[in-house]
Amino acid sequence: MSEITTQRTVPAPSPQREERPQPAAYPSAAQTAAALTAHLPQREERESDSGRPRQADILRAIGDTGYRFVRSDQTIYAVQIGGGPIARPIRSKGGGGGTGSLRQCLIREYVVSTGRTPSQAALADAIAALEAMAMDSESQDVHLRVAGDQVDRWTTWLDLGRSDGLSVCIERGSWAVLVPQHGEGPLWRRSRLVHELPVPERSSAGWQHGVELLRQILPVSAGSYPMVVAWCLAALRPDMPRPLAGILGEQGTGKSTLCRMMVRLVDGTKAHLRSVPKSEDDLAVTTAAGWCLALDNLSGMPGWLSDFLSRTVTGDALTKRELYSDDDVVILIYQRPVLLTSIEIGVLQGDLAERMLPIQLEPITGKNRRTERRLWEAYNHSHPEILGGLLDLAALVWAKLPEASDKLTERPRMADWAEMLWALDEVTGWNTLDTYTGAQEDLVDDVIEGDPVATSVLRWATSRLSPWTWEGQAAQLLAELQVPPNTDKEKDWPRTPAVLSARLQRAAPALRRRGVDVRKLPRTKSGRPLRISTVPGTTNG
């Protein structure tokens, strides 16, 4: 049998460098790279070529001349000199908006300038050298999507997620679209959850035009619509505790559609809803990587998720061991706008109930139901005008915010949110503050009705004429209370005085708003007694 051999001839590289149709993205770095590589022959560089710069040195020079370095939370970022205010990570693959990482930018510039691909060893050496040289770089905050101004605390910035760093500066009474210059605006970091927003468009009709377009598209009632606008405004302010928007309704009421529209309005057209992961650590990582956290189709509220969401809207941090390290940690800091959808969210804990903005949806009749295609076509077409109207309204609300602290006499637990609602009502003539406080009262009843301990204490205490006070040990109280009907005594009722005391501590804020004050007294030799008292004038109705 004869043996057949196939030989293939590979053409030699051209002695002339391949001309690139597009100019280099980083001119100063490209000139440096071209000057350092002009002497190289048309073959791979070898270390034996004495007196010639190595690939690693060329790559490091590109980084030195094309970028400045900043430190934020012990992480080093590279910012292009003369480019947009985008902080690129050193090693990772980079985020949205086509920003990439410093590693990717070095590879791209080297290939564009030389027509060659740098070796992985040279890249590793160059990155390690740049990272070491940047250890003493200036410290500067790096922000995700929304940031406060360095000078005026009432001014905020919105990142449009574009590769050129175009941003919106929202001042008191006005807003502008611009690229922040070095030292005049925030630095943005990007992740894969940061999507591009359209450039907002102004309307001669003012904020009413854009907001009215949003009202026509949203599948929400006239009463709930102002609260949707209020939540979107709060999402434009950084470092602000804002309530969790709970979008509730039966099947087919447009819960997921409304949630998508709200989050995409401020977080990009490709922002998506998420399901609840299996662990708190996984949810914390994805929460820190994006601006809005939108959870879809919850069938209940487990305790760990309730606690996590309560901390997320007011600010939290996750500390965990760094990968491939035995003695270092990674810290993820986040305070995010949160939305969720559910048919029946179940029993709410008091902490989460005080941080929730319920938005109840009504059934959609067949006559009023629209197709997904037409609905999203209208939304995407109007998105720039809607965003412009929201920014017009935000600028007017920002101008009123400094007055809120003096004009607002009573504040709920979310005090910053209440001040913003007051300012919004002053501008629009709406009643969002009253609507929110009324919804909070309804949630208090839901919290008490969902907790058999709170229900039993409320009935037991209000059955006496006020004022009335009881003092005693938790064991005595456990013997006094009656288990409410339809309560699983083995599962839902405390078996020990210690568990009863803990349950009362959690239910105390809701009970206090219904006229029953529960407090722990100083510890004595016989233990730590409880005091339960009623406000004068409350009786069992």
Coordinates of C-alpha atoms in Angstrom, one line a residue:
M1 CA 0.0 0.0 0.0
S2 CA 1.5 3.3 -1.0
E3 CA 1.7 6.1 1.5
I4 CA 0.3 9.5 0.5
T5 CA 1.8 12.6 2.0
T6 CA 0.1 16.0 1.7
Q7 CA 2.4 19.0 2.1
R8 CA 1.1 22.5 2.6
T9 CA 3.1 25.6 2.0
V10 CA 2.5 28.5 4.4
P11 CA 3.2 31.9 2.8
A12 CA 5.9 34.0 4.4
P13 CA 4.8 37.2 6.1
S14 CA 5.0 40.4 4.0
P15 CA 8.0 42.6 4.6
Q16 CA 5.7 45.5 4.8
R17 CA 3.4 46.0 7.8
E18 CA -0.3 45.5 7.1
E19 CA -2.1 48.9 6.8
R20 CA -5.0 49.2 9.2
P21 CA -8.0 51.1 7.8
Q22 CA -8.9 52.6 11.2
P23 CA -6.7 54.9 13.2
A24 CA -5.3 53.7 16.6
A25 CA -7.7 54.2 19.5
Y26 CA -4.9 55.7 21.7
P27 CA -2.7 58.0 19.5
S28 CA 0.0 58.7 22.1
A29 CA 0.4 55.1 23.1
A30 CA 0.4 54.1 19.4
Q31 CA 3.3 56.6 18.6
T32 CA 5.2 55.2 21.5
A33 CA 4.7 51.6 20.4
A34 CA 5.6 52.4 16.8
A35 CA 8.8 54.1 17.9
L36 CA 9.9 51.2 20.1
T37 CA 9.1 48.6 17.5
A38 CA 10.3 50.2 14.3
H39 CA 13.7 48.4 14.5
L40 CA 12.2 44.9 14.8
P41 CA 12.7 42.5 11.9
Q42 CA 9.7 40.8 10.4
R43 CA 10.0 37.7 12.7
E44 CA 9.3 36.9 16.3
E45 CA 11.4 38.9 18.8
R46 CA 13.9 36.8 20.7
E47 CA 15.6 37.5 24.0
S48 CA 18.9 37.0 22.3
D49 CA 18.4 40.2 20.3
S50 CA 20.5 42.2 22.6
G51 CA 20.1 45.9 22.9
R52 CA 16.5 45.8 21.7
P53 CA 13.4 46.4 23.9
R54 CA 11.6 43.2 24.8
Q55 CA 7.9 42.8 24.2
A56 CA 7.2 43.2 27.9
D57 CA 9.0 46.6 28.0
I58 CA 7.1 47.8 24.9
L59 CA 3.8 46.8 26.5
R60 CA 4.7 48.5 29.8
A61 CA 5.7 51.7 27.9
I62 CA 2.3 51.7 26.2
G63 CA 0.6 51.5 29.6
D64 CA 2.9 54.2 31.1
T65 CA 2.3 56.7 28.3
G66 CA -1.4 56.0 27.6
Y67 CA -2.9 55.6 31.1
R68 CA -2.9 57.0 34.6
F69 CA -3.7 54.7 37.5
V70 CA -6.0 55.2 40.5
R71 CA -6.7 53.2 43.6
S72 CA -10.3 52.6 44.9
D73 CA -11.0 50.3 47.8
Q74 CA -7.6 48.7 47.4
T75 CA -8.3 47.9 43.8
I76 CA -6.1 49.5 41.0
Y77 CA -7.8 50.8 37.9
A78 CA -6.4 52.3 34.6
V79 CA -7.8 55.5 33.1
Q80 CA -7.0 56.4 29.6
I81 CA -5.1 59.7 29.3
G82 CA -7.2 62.1 27.2
G83 CA -10.1 59.6 27.1
G84 CA -13.4 59.3 28.9
P85 CA -13.8 58.9 32.7
I86 CA -13.8 55.1 32.6
A87 CA -11.8 53.1 35.1
R88 CA -10.7 49.9 33.5
P89 CA -9.7 46.8 35.6
I90 CA -6.2 45.7 35.2
R91 CA -6.6 42.0 34.4
S92 CA -10.2 40.9 34.0
K93 CA -12.0 40.9 30.7
G94 CA -13.8 44.2 31.5
G95 CA -17.3 45.3 31.5
G96 CA -20.0 46.8 29.4
G97 CA -19.9 49.7 27.0
G98 CA -16.9 48.3 25.1
T99 CA -14.5 49.5 27.8
G100 CA -12.5 46.3 28.2
S101 CA -9.6 45.8 30.6
L102 CA -6.1 47.3 30.6
R103 CA -4.8 43.9 29.5
Q104 CA -7.1 43.8 26.5
C105 CA -6.2 47.4 25.6
L106 CA -2.5 46.7 25.7
I107 CA -3.0 43.7 23.4
R108 CA -5.1 45.7 20.9
E109 CA -2.6 48.6 20.8
Y110 CA 0.4 46.3 20.3
V111 CA -1.4 44.5 17.4
V112 CA -2.6 47.7 15.8
S113 CA 0.9 49.2 16.0
T114 CA 3.1 46.2 15.1
G115 CA 0.9 43.7 13.3
R116 CA 2.1 41.1 15.8
T117 CA 0.5 39.3 18.7
P118 CA 2.4 39.7 22.0
S119 CA 3.2 36.6 24.0
Q120 CA 1.4 35.7 27.1
A121 CA 4.6 35.8 29.1
A122 CA 5.3 39.3 27.9
L123 CA 1.8 40.4 28.8
A124 CA 2.0 38.9 32.3
D125 CA 5.4 40.6 32.9
A126 CA 4.1 44.0 31.7
I127 CA 0.9 43.8 33.7
A128 CA 2.8 42.8 36.9
A129 CA 5.2 45.7 36.4
L130 CA 2.4 48.3 35.8
E131 CA 0.4 47.0 38.8
A132 CA 3.5 47.3 41.0
M133 CA 4.3 50.8 39.8
A134 CA 0.6 51.8 40.5
M135 CA 0.7 50.9 44.2
D136 CA 1.4 54.5 45.2
S137 CA -1.0 56.0 42.8
E138 CA -3.7 58.5 43.9
S139 CA -6.8 57.3 45.7
Q140 CA -10.1 58.1 44.0
D141 CA -13.6 56.8 44.3
V142 CA -14.9 54.7 41.4
H143 CA -18.7 54.6 40.9
L144 CA -21.2 52.3 39.2
R145 CA -24.0 54.0 37.1
V146 CA -24.9 56.8 39.6
A147 CA -22.6 59.1 41.6
G148 CA -22.7 62.2 43.7
D149 CA -20.8 65.3 42.8
Q150 CA -17.5 66.1 44.5
V151 CA -18.4 69.7 45.3
D152 CA -22.2 70.0 45.4
R153 CA -23.9 67.3 47.4
W154 CA -27.3 68.0 45.7
T155 CA -25.9 67.3 42.3
T156 CA -25.8 63.8 40.9
W157 CA -24.3 62.1 37.8
L158 CA -25.8 59.3 35.7
D159 CA -23.5 57.1 33.5
L160 CA -25.0 56.4 30.1
G161 CA -22.9 53.2 29.8
R162 CA -21.2 54.3 26.6
S163 CA -17.6 53.7 25.6
D164 CA -16.9 57.4 25.3
G165 CA -18.0 58.0 28.9
L166 CA -20.9 60.3 28.1
S167 CA -22.8 61.1 31.3
V168 CA -25.7 63.2 32.6
C169 CA -25.0 65.9 35.2
I170 CA -28.3 66.5 37.2
E171 CA -28.1 69.9 39.1
R172 CA -30.7 71.8 41.0
G173 CA -33.0 73.1 38.3
S174 CA -31.2 71.8 35.2
W175 CA -29.3 68.9 33.6
A176 CA -26.7 68.5 30.9
V177 CA -25.2 65.7 28.8
L178 CA -21.4 65.8 28.7
V179 CA -18.1 63.8 29.1
P180 CA -16.8 64.6 32.6
Q181 CA -13.2 66.0 32.6
H182 CA -10.5 64.8 34.9
G183 CA -11.1 66.3 38.3
E184 CA -14.6 67.7 37.4
G185 CA -16.7 64.5 37.5
P186 CA -16.8 60.9 38.7
L187 CA -14.9 57.9 37.4
W188 CA -17.1 55.1 36.2
R189 CA -16.5 51.4 36.5
R190 CA -18.2 48.9 34.2
S191 CA -19.4 45.3 34.6
R192 CA -21.3 43.0 32.3
L193 CA -24.5 44.2 34.0
V194 CA -23.9 47.8 33.0
H195 CA -25.8 48.4 29.8
E196 CA -26.0 51.4 27.5
L197 CA -28.8 54.0 28.1
P198 CA -30.1 56.2 25.2
V199 CA -29.0 59.8 25.1
P200 CA -32.0 61.7 26.8
E201 CA -34.0 64.1 24.7
R202 CA -35.5 67.3 26.0
S203 CA -39.1 68.4 25.3
S204 CA -40.3 72.0 25.1
A205 CA -43.4 70.8 27.1
G206 CA -41.2 70.1 30.1
W207 CA -41.2 67.1 32.4
Q208 CA -44.9 66.5 31.8
H209 CA -44.3 65.3 28.2
G210 CA -41.9 62.4 29.0
V211 CA -43.7 61.4 32.2
E212 CA -47.0 61.3 30.3
L213 CA -45.4 59.0 27.7
L214 CA -44.4 56.7 30.5
R215 CA -47.9 56.7 32.0
Q216 CA -49.4 55.7 28.7
I217 CA -47.1 52.7 28.3
L218 CA -46.9 51.4 31.9
P219 CA -49.4 48.7 32.8
V220 CA -50.2 50.4 36.1
S221 CA -53.2 52.2 37.6
A222 CA -53.5 55.9 38.0
G223 CA -53.1 55.7 41.7
S224 CA -49.9 53.6 41.6
Y225 CA -48.3 55.5 38.7
P226 CA -46.8 58.4 40.8
M227 CA -45.1 55.9 43.1
V228 CA -43.4 54.3 40.1
V229 CA -42.1 57.7 39.1
A230 CA -40.9 58.4 42.6
W231 CA -39.0 55.1 42.8
C232 CA -37.3 55.8 39.4
L233 CA -36.3 59.3 40.8
A234 CA -34.9 57.7 43.9
A235 CA -32.8 55.4 41.7
L236 CA -31.0 58.4 40.3
R237 CA -29.6 59.4 43.8
P238 CA -26.6 57.7 45.2
D239 CA -26.1 56.6 48.8
M240 CA -29.8 57.0 49.5
P241 CA -31.9 54.5 51.4
R242 CA -34.9 53.9 49.2
P243 CA -37.7 51.4 49.6
L244 CA -38.0 48.1 47.9
A245 CA -40.6 48.3 45.2
G246 CA -42.9 45.2 45.6
I247 CA -44.9 44.8 42.4
L248 CA -47.8 42.5 43.4
G249 CA -50.8 41.2 41.5
E250 CA -52.5 38.1 40.2
Q251 CA -51.4 36.2 37.2
G252 CA -51.6 38.2 33.9
T253 CA -51.5 41.7 35.5
G254 CA -48.2 42.7 33.8
K255 CA -45.9 42.4 36.9
S256 CA -42.8 41.3 35.0
T257 CA -43.4 43.8 32.2
L258 CA -43.7 46.7 34.6
C259 CA -40.6 45.6 36.5
R260 CA -38.6 45.4 33.3
M261 CA -39.7 48.8 32.2
M262 CA -38.8 50.4 35.6
V263 CA -35.3 48.9 35.7
R264 CA -34.5 49.5 32.1
L265 CA -35.5 53.1 32.4
V266 CA -32.5 53.8 34.6
D267 CA -30.3 50.7 34.0
G268 CA -30.1 50.2 30.3
T269 CA -32.2 48.6 27.6
K270 CA -30.8 45.2 28.1
A271 CA -31.2 45.0 31.9
H272 CA -32.9 41.8 32.8
L273 CA -34.8 40.3 35.8
R274 CA -33.3 37.6 37.9
S275 CA -34.4 34.6 39.9
V276 CA -33.4 34.2 43.5
P277 CA -30.1 32.2 43.7
K278 CA -29.5 29.4 46.1
S279 CA -27.1 31.3 48.4
E280 CA -26.7 34.8 49.9
D281 CA -23.1 35.0 48.6
D282 CA -24.2 34.5 45.0
L283 CA -26.9 37.1 45.3
A284 CA -24.4 39.6 46.9
V285 CA -21.9 39.2 44.1
T286 CA -24.5 39.9 41.4
T287 CA -26.0 42.8 43.4
A288 CA -22.6 44.5 43.7
A289 CA -21.9 44.1 40.0
G290 CA -25.1 45.9 38.8
W291 CA -27.1 49.0 39.8
C292 CA -30.7 47.8 40.0
L293 CA -31.6 44.4 41.6
A294 CA -34.8 43.0 40.1
L295 CA -36.1 39.7 41.3
D296 CA -38.9 38.1 39.4
N297 CA -41.7 35.8 40.4
L298 CA -41.1 35.2 44.1
S299 CA -43.3 32.6 45.6
G300 CA -42.4 33.4 49.2
M301 CA -39.9 35.3 51.4
P302 CA -37.4 33.1 53.2
G303 CA -35.8 34.7 56.3
W304 CA -32.3 35.0 54.8
L305 CA -33.7 36.8 51.7
S306 CA -35.8 39.2 53.8
D307 CA -32.7 40.1 55.9
F308 CA -30.6 40.5 52.7
L309 CA -33.0 42.8 51.0
S310 CA -33.5 44.9 54.1
R311 CA -29.7 45.5 54.2
T312 CA -29.4 46.0 50.5
V313 CA -31.7 49.0 50.3
T314 CA -29.9 50.7 53.2
G315 CA -26.4 49.6 52.5
D316 CA -24.4 46.5 53.1
A317 CA -21.0 44.8 52.5
L318 CA -19.9 41.2 51.9
T319 CA -16.5 40.1 53.0
K320 CA -15.2 36.8 51.7
R321 CA -11.8 35.1 51.1
E322 CA -10.1 36.1 47.9
L323 CA -9.6 33.3 45.4
Y324 CA -6.2 31.6 45.4
S325 CA -5.3 33.4 48.6
D326 CA -5.1 32.1 52.2
D327 CA -4.7 35.5 54.0
D328 CA -6.6 38.1 52.0
V329 CA -10.2 39.0 51.5
V330 CA -12.5 40.7 48.9
I331 CA -15.0 43.3 50.1
L332 CA -18.1 44.0 48.1
I333 CA -19.9 47.2 49.1
Y334 CA -23.4 47.9 47.7
Q335 CA -26.6 49.9 48.3
R336 CA -29.0 49.3 45.4
P337 CA -32.5 50.1 44.2
V338 CA -34.5 46.9 44.5
L339 CA -37.6 45.6 42.7
L340 CA -39.4 42.3 43.0
T341 CA -42.5 40.8 41.5
S342 CA -44.8 38.2 43.2
I343 CA -48.4 37.0 43.2
E344 CA -48.4 36.4 46.9
I345 CA -45.2 37.4 48.8
G346 CA -46.3 35.7 52.0
V347 CA -45.6 36.8 55.5
L348 CA -43.4 39.9 55.8
Q349 CA -40.9 40.5 58.6
G350 CA -41.2 43.9 60.2
D351 CA -37.8 45.2 59.0
L352 CA -38.6 44.5 55.4
A353 CA -42.2 45.8 55.7
E354 CA -40.9 49.2 56.8
R355 CA -38.7 49.3 53.8
M356 CA -41.3 48.2 51.2
L357 CA -43.2 50.2 48.6
P358 CA -46.1 48.0 47.5
I359 CA -47.4 48.6 44.0
Q360 CA -50.6 46.6 43.5
L361 CA -51.6 45.8 39.9
E362 CA -55.2 45.3 38.7
P363 CA -56.3 42.6 36.2
I364 CA -56.0 43.6 32.5
T365 CA -59.1 43.0 30.5
G366 CA -58.9 41.5 27.0
K367 CA -59.9 44.8 25.5
N368 CA -57.0 46.7 27.1
R369 CA -54.3 44.0 26.7
R370 CA -51.5 44.9 24.2
T371 CA -49.1 42.6 22.4
E372 CA -45.5 42.4 23.7
R373 CA -44.1 43.5 20.4
R374 CA -46.1 46.7 20.1
L375 CA -45.7 47.5 23.8
W376 CA -41.9 47.2 23.6
E377 CA -41.7 49.0 20.3
A378 CA -43.5 52.0 21.9
Y379 CA -41.3 51.8 25.0
N380 CA -38.0 51.7 23.0
H381 CA -39.1 54.4 20.7
S382 CA -40.1 56.7 23.6
H383 CA -37.2 55.8 25.9
P384 CA -35.0 58.9 25.1
E385 CA -38.0 61.2 25.7
I386 CA -39.1 59.4 28.8
L387 CA -35.6 59.6 30.3
G388 CA -35.4 63.3 29.3
G389 CA -38.8 64.0 31.1
L390 CA -37.6 62.1 34.2
L391 CA -34.4 64.1 34.2
D392 CA -36.4 67.4 33.9
L393 CA -38.5 66.3 36.9
A394 CA -35.4 65.2 38.8
A395 CA -33.7 68.6 38.4
L396 CA -36.8 70.3 39.8
V397 CA -37.1 67.9 42.7
W398 CA -33.4 68.2 43.5
A399 CA -33.9 72.0 43.8
K400 CA -36.7 71.5 46.4
L401 CA -34.8 68.9 48.4
P402 CA -32.8 71.3 50.6
E403 CA -36.1 72.7 52.0
A404 CA -37.5 69.3 52.9
S405 CA -35.6 68.9 56.1
D406 CA -37.2 72.0 57.6
K407 CA -40.7 71.6 56.1
L408 CA -41.3 67.9 56.9
T409 CA -42.4 67.7 60.5
E410 CA -42.8 63.9 60.8
R411 CA -40.8 61.2 59.0
P412 CA -41.2 57.5 58.6
R413 CA -38.2 55.1 59.0
M414 CA -37.1 55.8 55.4
A415 CA -36.5 59.5 56.2
D416 CA -34.5 60.4 53.1
W417 CA -37.2 58.8 50.9
A418 CA -39.9 60.8 52.7
E419 CA -38.1 64.0 52.1
M420 CA -37.8 63.2 48.4
L421 CA -41.5 62.4 48.3
W422 CA -42.3 65.8 49.9
A423 CA -40.1 67.6 47.3
L424 CA -41.8 65.6 44.5
D425 CA -45.3 66.6 45.7
E426 CA -44.2 70.2 45.9
V427 CA -43.2 70.1 42.2
T428 CA -46.1 68.0 40.8
G429 CA -49.0 68.5 43.2
W430 CA -49.2 64.8 43.7
N431 CA -49.8 63.0 47.1
T432 CA -47.1 60.5 47.0
L433 CA -46.1 61.0 50.7
D434 CA -49.6 60.4 51.9
T435 CA -49.9 57.4 49.6
Y436 CA -46.7 55.9 50.9
T437 CA -47.6 56.4 54.6
G438 CA -51.0 54.9 54.0
A439 CA -49.5 51.8 52.3
Q440 CA -47.1 51.5 55.3
E441 CA -50.1 51.3 57.7
D442 CA -51.6 48.5 55.6
L443 CA -48.3 46.6 55.8
V444 CA -48.3 47.0 59.6
D445 CA -51.5 45.1 59.7
D446 CA -50.1 42.4 57.4
V447 CA -47.1 42.0 59.6
I448 CA -49.2 41.6 62.8
E449 CA -51.6 39.2 61.1
G450 CA -48.8 37.1 59.8
D451 CA -47.2 36.7 63.2
P452 CA -49.2 34.7 65.8
V453 CA -47.2 36.1 68.6
A454 CA -47.9 39.7 67.6
T455 CA -51.5 38.9 67.1
S456 CA -51.9 37.3 70.5
V457 CA -50.1 40.1 72.3
L458 CA -52.2 42.8 70.5
R459 CA -55.5 41.1 71.5
W460 CA -54.3 40.4 75.1
A461 CA -53.1 44.0 75.7
T462 CA -55.9 45.9 74.0
S463 CA -58.6 43.9 75.8
R464 CA -57.9 46.2 78.8
L465 CA -58.8 49.8 79.2
S466 CA -55.9 52.2 78.5
P467 CA -53.6 53.2 80.0
W468 CA -52.5 49.8 81.2
T469 CA -49.1 48.3 82.0
W470 CA -47.9 44.8 82.7
E471 CA -44.4 43.8 83.9
G472 CA -43.1 40.3 84.3
Q473 CA -40.8 37.6 82.9
A474 CA -41.1 36.1 79.5
A475 CA -42.1 32.8 81.0
Q476 CA -45.1 34.4 82.8
L477 CA -46.1 36.1 79.5
L478 CA -46.0 32.8 77.6
A479 CA -48.4 31.3 80.1
E480 CA -50.7 34.4 79.8
L481 CA -51.0 34.4 76.0
Q482 CA -53.5 32.4 74.1
V483 CA -52.5 30.7 70.8
P484 CA -54.6 32.3 68.0
P485 CA -56.9 30.0 66.0
N486 CA -55.4 28.1 63.0
T487 CA -51.9 28.4 64.4
D488 CA -49.6 25.4 64.2
K489 CA -48.4 25.3 67.8
E490 CA -45.5 23.0 67.0
K491 CA -44.2 25.2 64.1
D492 CA -45.3 28.8 64.6
W493 CA -45.6 29.2 68.4
P494 CA -42.6 29.8 70.6
R495 CA -41.8 26.9 72.9
T496 CA -39.5 28.6 75.3
P497 CA -39.4 32.1 77.0
A498 CA -36.2 33.0 75.1
V499 CA -37.8 32.4 71.7
L500 CA -40.9 34.4 72.8
S501 CA -38.6 37.3 73.9
A502 CA -36.8 37.3 70.5
R503 CA -40.1 37.2 68.6
L504 CA -41.5 40.1 70.6
Q505 CA -38.3 42.2 69.9
R506 CA -38.9 41.7 66.1
A507 CA -42.6 42.5 66.4
A508 CA -42.2 45.5 68.7
P509 CA -42.2 48.3 66.0
A510 CA -45.4 47.0 64.4
L511 CA -47.1 46.6 67.8
R512 CA -46.0 50.1 68.8
R513 CA -47.8 51.6 65.8
R514 CA -51.0 49.9 67.0
G515 CA -50.8 51.3 70.5
V516 CA -48.9 48.5 72.3
D517 CA -45.4 49.3 73.6
V518 CA -43.2 46.3 74.3
R519 CA -39.8 46.9 76.0
K520 CA -37.1 44.9 77.7
L521 CA -36.3 46.2 81.2
P522 CA -32.8 46.2 82.8
R523 CA -31.7 42.7 83.9
T524 CA -32.3 41.7 87.5
K525 CA -31.2 38.8 89.6
S526 CA -34.3 36.8 88.5
G527 CA -33.8 37.6 84.8
R528 CA -34.7 40.3 82.4
P529 CA -38.3 41.4 82.7
L530 CA -40.6 42.7 80.0
R531 CA -42.9 45.7 80.2
I532 CA -46.0 45.9 78.0
S533 CA -48.1 49.0 78.1
T534 CA -50.9 50.5 76.0
V535 CA -51.3 54.1 74.9
P536 CA -54.1 56.0 76.6
G537 CA -57.4 55.9 74.7
T538 CA -56.8 52.5 73.0
T539 CA -59.4 49.7 73.7
N540 CA -60.2 46.5 72.1
G541 CA -62.5 47.4 69.2

